[in-house]
């Protein structure tokens, strides 16, 4: 038995309670799926933003994009419906878009000023905040698979260029010649080494990067992004997509985000993490947080968009360009595919 006088005991108990309370406030919040399982799932994907206009896009081309978005959505959603993880759903959707030459990711990616393809990708697990990313890869057929492998099979978060290629080889990932990624459309239309150093891409640019964010039945979020970067980029240039917090971010405490647009501005605005911070520390709903982040990128002088998803399955897809290729499956199971429309949330 404690034989301290009662006022001292009460005081000690208060001190212990205060210390415990203070400690609890300082402990970082790690929100695991099992803290709040949800039976609902959701998946949102994008295929890039840009100066898209319904008047200038042929019906056939528009239909081709819609079909490609639906295919990627189907692959990712099948994973979720089978009880698979948000990470697997993100990877499945992105792998599908990496194979489709319509998008600026893996096969069909834009060319550097030297006429080669250099790929960037990242993936992030919202439950653990584990992440994997790579930049400047020239031979890995599916960069998103390499990002996943970096996250799961290495101690590191990010690999660049030769180191990333060597790690991919060591992990037995499929490697291809750089030519595999270069399509005739890219060769003829883009990637000619400019006579002068490339200028900053203007608002006419199309950013065909691909990304996905998912919520699984366990209540976990994940995000991923894969890209060839921006057209005529200098070789060695790194965009926002593989930078955790800039083009890709996921945390169960707030949301999962994937960005597309002028990467330089998304890096400077730490865009993806800004959406999460506006929710976590500012108490904003995901739609407002995402829209304000795009507004801030515009104030910096950049254009683009984000897809964002919270643990309740709320979806936001704001953009400041003429359009953004995007599609999603709501928690209620309904599918939406959009290209132009408003840049407002959803
Ligand atoms: N954000 C990408 C980059 O700057 C480009 C894109 O979204 O298409 O590398």
XYZ file of C-alpha atoms and ligand atoms in Angstrom:
355
model
C 0.000 0.000 0.000
C 1.066 3.525 -0.649
C 1.555 5.343 2.649
C 1.912 8.895 1.327
C -0.486 11.521 2.781
C -3.694 11.867 0.704
C -2.967 15.374 -0.728
C 0.460 14.135 -1.913
C -1.128 11.004 -3.462
C -3.706 13.094 -5.287
C -1.028 15.461 -6.488
C 1.163 12.561 -7.689
C -1.762 11.023 -9.537
C -2.451 14.344 -11.261
C 1.199 14.696 -12.268
C 1.222 11.136 -13.702
C -2.036 11.817 -15.591
C -0.660 15.077 -16.966
C 2.571 13.379 -18.105
C 0.610 10.573 -19.778
C -1.702 13.069 -21.477
C 1.236 15.128 -22.701
C 2.967 12.002 -23.951
C -0.160 10.886 -25.783
C -0.367 14.265 -27.516
C 3.237 14.003 -28.686
C 3.105 10.444 -29.999
C 2.753 10.547 -33.790
C -0.550 9.146 -34.990
C -0.127 5.848 -36.820
C -3.483 4.876 -38.170
C -3.645 1.230 -39.113
C -6.531 -0.298 -40.995
C -7.565 -2.383 -38.025
C -8.242 0.834 -36.051
C -11.286 1.524 -38.145
C -12.049 -1.139 -40.722
C -14.337 -0.141 -43.509
C -16.198 -2.539 -45.762
C -16.302 0.113 -48.458
C -13.710 0.394 -51.186
C -12.925 3.095 -53.723
C -10.472 3.612 -56.561
C -9.578 6.805 -58.422
C -7.185 6.985 -61.380
C -5.833 9.710 -63.649
C -4.129 9.649 -67.019
C -2.712 13.157 -66.882
C -3.970 16.722 -67.126
C -3.362 19.284 -69.833
C -4.721 21.770 -72.312
C -7.452 19.393 -73.414
C -10.491 20.661 -75.216
C -13.550 18.718 -76.300
C -13.613 20.681 -79.576
C -10.093 19.697 -80.531
C -10.237 16.034 -79.560
C -11.749 13.665 -82.129
C -14.546 11.377 -80.978
C -12.370 8.346 -81.700
C -9.519 9.626 -79.607
C -11.821 10.562 -76.765
C -13.370 7.099 -76.876
C -9.910 5.501 -76.896
C -9.012 7.377 -73.699
C -12.307 6.486 -72.052
C -11.813 2.811 -72.937
C -8.253 2.861 -71.598
C -9.326 4.509 -68.341
C -12.156 1.986 -67.906
C -9.727 -0.907 -68.484
C -7.326 0.351 -65.820
C -10.171 1.014 -63.409
C -11.501 -2.507 -63.976
C -8.112 -4.099 -63.245
C -7.642 -2.113 -60.040
C -11.202 -2.513 -58.861
C -11.118 -6.301 -59.403
C -8.326 -6.432 -56.835
C -10.400 -4.484 -54.303
C -13.511 -6.567 -54.939
C -11.482 -9.733 -54.302
C -10.521 -8.334 -50.899
C -7.067 -7.265 -52.113
C -5.084 -4.374 -50.687
C -5.160 -0.734 -51.766
C -1.493 -1.111 -52.730
C -2.244 -4.036 -55.043
C -5.162 -2.131 -56.589
C -3.000 0.936 -57.242
C -0.289 -1.236 -58.751
C -2.744 -3.135 -60.975
C -4.361 0.044 -62.317
C -1.027 1.733 -62.997
C 0.524 -1.359 -64.586
C -2.381 -1.396 -67.047
C -1.859 2.270 -67.970
C 1.911 1.766 -68.235
C 1.212 -0.756 -70.991
C -1.098 1.562 -72.934
C 0.748 3.859 -75.332
C -1.921 6.550 -74.965
C -0.367 7.555 -71.667
C 2.934 9.157 -70.783
C 4.113 6.306 -68.591
C 6.471 3.463 -69.520
C 5.529 2.493 -73.121
C 4.437 5.695 -74.877
C 6.320 8.006 -72.523
C 7.571 11.385 -73.733
C 11.181 11.813 -74.814
C 13.982 13.760 -73.207
C 15.898 16.471 -75.067
C 18.248 13.636 -76.083
C 15.481 11.535 -77.626
C 15.501 8.866 -74.913
C 12.921 7.840 -72.321
C 13.626 8.329 -68.603
C 10.952 7.083 -66.246
C 9.914 8.117 -62.743
C 7.477 6.353 -60.393
C 6.452 6.091 -56.748
C 4.093 4.114 -54.548
C 3.069 4.721 -50.919
C 1.211 2.710 -48.284
C -1.124 4.888 -46.201
C -1.169 2.445 -43.265
C 2.556 2.437 -42.605
C 3.779 5.367 -44.691
C 6.268 3.000 -46.283
C 7.167 4.208 -49.740
C 9.215 3.240 -52.778
C 10.319 5.529 -55.605
C 12.689 5.695 -58.553
C 13.849 8.239 -61.069
C 15.628 8.258 -64.415
C 15.056 4.587 -65.207
C 15.563 3.536 -68.846
C 15.052 -0.219 -68.992
C 12.447 -1.304 -66.424
C 9.280 -2.352 -68.199
C 6.983 -1.542 -65.282
C 8.396 1.239 -63.110
C 5.482 0.955 -60.638
C 6.532 -2.654 -59.903
C 10.052 -1.448 -59.233
C 8.682 1.230 -56.871
C 6.788 -1.486 -54.982
C 9.876 -3.667 -54.827
C 12.018 -0.789 -53.551
C 9.404 -0.239 -50.838
C 9.172 -3.897 -49.829
C 12.532 -5.440 -50.645
C 14.972 -2.697 -49.688
C 15.673 -0.560 -46.686
C 15.636 2.541 -48.904
C 12.847 4.751 -50.228
C 14.285 6.029 -53.497
C 16.750 4.822 -56.135
C 18.034 6.797 -59.132
C 19.217 5.853 -62.617
C 21.902 3.104 -62.673
C 21.304 2.166 -59.042
C 17.595 1.747 -59.726
C 18.311 -0.390 -62.806
C 20.761 -2.555 -60.857
C 18.214 -3.067 -58.072
C 15.527 -3.980 -60.624
C 17.857 -6.566 -62.173
C 18.733 -7.985 -58.776
C 15.005 -8.343 -57.993
C 14.372 -10.142 -61.281
C 12.052 -7.482 -62.711
C 11.455 -7.445 -66.449
C 13.958 -5.298 -68.343
C 13.642 -4.019 -71.923
C 15.628 -1.883 -74.352
C 14.913 1.847 -74.136
C 13.488 1.647 -77.679
C 10.609 -0.462 -76.352
C 9.189 2.648 -74.666
C 9.482 4.914 -77.736
C 6.417 4.988 -79.939
C 6.270 6.356 -83.465
C 3.910 9.096 -82.291
C 6.417 10.314 -79.733
C 9.340 10.000 -82.140
C 7.677 12.039 -84.846
C 5.856 14.538 -82.685
C 8.134 15.125 -79.777
C 11.548 14.546 -78.369
C 13.552 16.203 -81.131
C 16.474 17.789 -79.394
C 15.596 21.490 -79.436
C 18.092 23.898 -80.910
C 17.915 25.996 -77.758
C 17.563 24.763 -74.195
C 13.928 23.742 -73.621
C 11.741 26.411 -72.208
C 9.455 25.851 -69.269
C 6.386 24.005 -70.548
C 3.489 26.342 -71.099
C -0.193 25.881 -70.457
C -0.502 24.151 -73.858
C 1.389 21.183 -72.582
C -0.328 17.848 -71.991
C 0.782 15.911 -68.970
C -0.057 12.266 -69.618
C 1.312 10.953 -66.361
C -0.746 8.183 -64.746
C -1.717 7.770 -61.110
C -4.045 5.901 -58.799
C -5.326 6.176 -55.237
C -7.292 3.424 -53.515
C -9.176 2.577 -50.328
C -9.422 -1.125 -49.476
C -11.943 -3.020 -47.370
C -9.537 -2.930 -44.426
C -9.749 0.862 -44.423
C -6.241 1.383 -45.785
C -5.253 3.975 -48.365
C -2.490 3.817 -50.989
C -1.226 6.069 -53.790
C 0.976 5.613 -56.833
C 2.194 7.634 -59.824
C 4.197 6.713 -62.950
C 5.469 9.021 -65.696
C 7.919 9.820 -68.442
C 8.014 13.378 -67.090
C 7.506 16.431 -69.270
C 8.288 16.602 -72.998
C 11.766 17.686 -74.020
C 12.904 17.630 -70.433
C 16.650 17.832 -69.972
C 18.128 14.390 -69.371
C 18.483 13.778 -65.642
C 15.546 16.052 -64.830
C 13.425 14.773 -61.930
C 9.742 15.679 -61.699
C 7.278 15.624 -58.835
C 5.836 12.130 -59.469
C 8.553 10.101 -57.696
C 9.027 12.622 -54.895
C 7.084 11.528 -51.838
C 4.952 14.451 -50.705
C 5.175 16.311 -54.035
C 3.487 14.092 -56.649
C 2.585 11.086 -54.503
C 1.484 10.697 -50.883
C -0.701 8.440 -48.727
C -1.476 8.419 -45.014
C -4.449 6.767 -43.374
C -4.733 9.788 -41.060
C -5.758 11.988 -43.988
C -5.828 10.871 -47.626
C -4.063 9.371 -50.637
C -2.972 11.719 -53.451
C -1.453 11.466 -56.936
C -0.650 14.591 -58.959
C -0.163 15.520 -62.596
C 0.995 18.765 -64.171
C 4.056 21.001 -64.163
C 6.160 18.997 -61.766
C 8.515 21.822 -60.882
C 5.622 23.704 -59.259
C 4.246 20.605 -57.552
C 7.665 20.024 -56.000
C 7.946 23.643 -54.822
C 4.404 23.520 -53.433
C 4.918 20.034 -51.900
C 1.488 19.504 -53.379
C 0.452 15.974 -52.381
C 1.508 16.451 -48.769
C -0.206 19.856 -48.723
C -3.535 18.180 -49.424
C -2.909 15.774 -46.533
C -1.746 18.556 -44.190
C -4.747 20.738 -44.959
C -6.908 17.824 -43.842
C -4.882 16.599 -40.897
C -3.853 19.871 -39.332
C -6.374 22.267 -40.877
C -9.404 20.025 -40.476
C -10.534 20.565 -44.082
C -12.516 17.965 -46.024
C -10.623 16.304 -48.870
C -12.401 18.283 -51.631
C -11.511 21.679 -50.145
C -7.986 20.576 -49.241
C -7.325 19.369 -52.788
C -8.868 22.448 -54.451
C -6.877 24.861 -52.261
C -3.684 23.024 -53.097
C -4.345 23.375 -56.830
C -5.151 27.079 -56.253
C -1.830 27.490 -54.463
C 0.063 25.771 -57.298
C -1.622 28.219 -59.682
C -0.534 31.141 -57.513
C 3.021 29.843 -57.855
C 2.527 29.909 -61.640
C 1.929 26.194 -62.308
C -0.966 24.192 -63.706
C -2.146 20.636 -63.218
C -4.413 18.528 -61.065
C -4.617 15.953 -58.315
C -6.742 12.967 -57.478
C -7.366 12.553 -53.749
C -9.300 10.047 -51.646
C -9.992 9.868 -47.909
C -10.797 6.912 -45.641
C -14.528 7.526 -45.935
C -14.293 7.137 -49.689
C -14.712 10.858 -50.453
C -13.158 11.667 -53.816
C -11.665 14.915 -55.150
C -10.254 15.518 -58.635
C -9.590 19.269 -59.017
C -7.441 20.602 -61.864
C -6.527 23.965 -63.339
C -5.991 22.794 -66.925
C -8.578 22.387 -69.683
C -9.046 18.776 -68.688
C -7.744 15.808 -66.768
C -8.206 12.194 -67.780
C -9.791 10.656 -64.704
C -12.064 7.848 -63.612
C -13.276 6.411 -60.347
C -15.349 3.750 -58.675
C -17.290 5.198 -55.733
C -17.788 3.291 -52.472
C -21.342 2.626 -53.717
C -19.868 0.833 -56.747
C -20.779 3.342 -59.446
C -18.198 4.142 -62.110
C -17.465 7.590 -63.556
C -15.108 8.467 -66.430
C -14.396 12.134 -67.194
C -11.982 14.149 -69.299
C -13.115 17.763 -69.537
C -15.838 19.249 -67.314
C -15.211 21.428 -64.338
C -12.048 21.467 -62.276
C -14.081 21.518 -59.085
C -14.011 18.609 -56.680
C -15.379 15.489 -58.409
N 4.045 15.895 -63.260
C 4.825 15.230 -64.261
C 6.230 15.762 -64.216
O 6.410 16.936 -64.032
C 4.282 15.414 -65.637
C 2.856 14.998 -65.814
O 2.051 15.119 -64.905
O 2.521 14.536 -66.918
O 7.135 14.991 -64.408
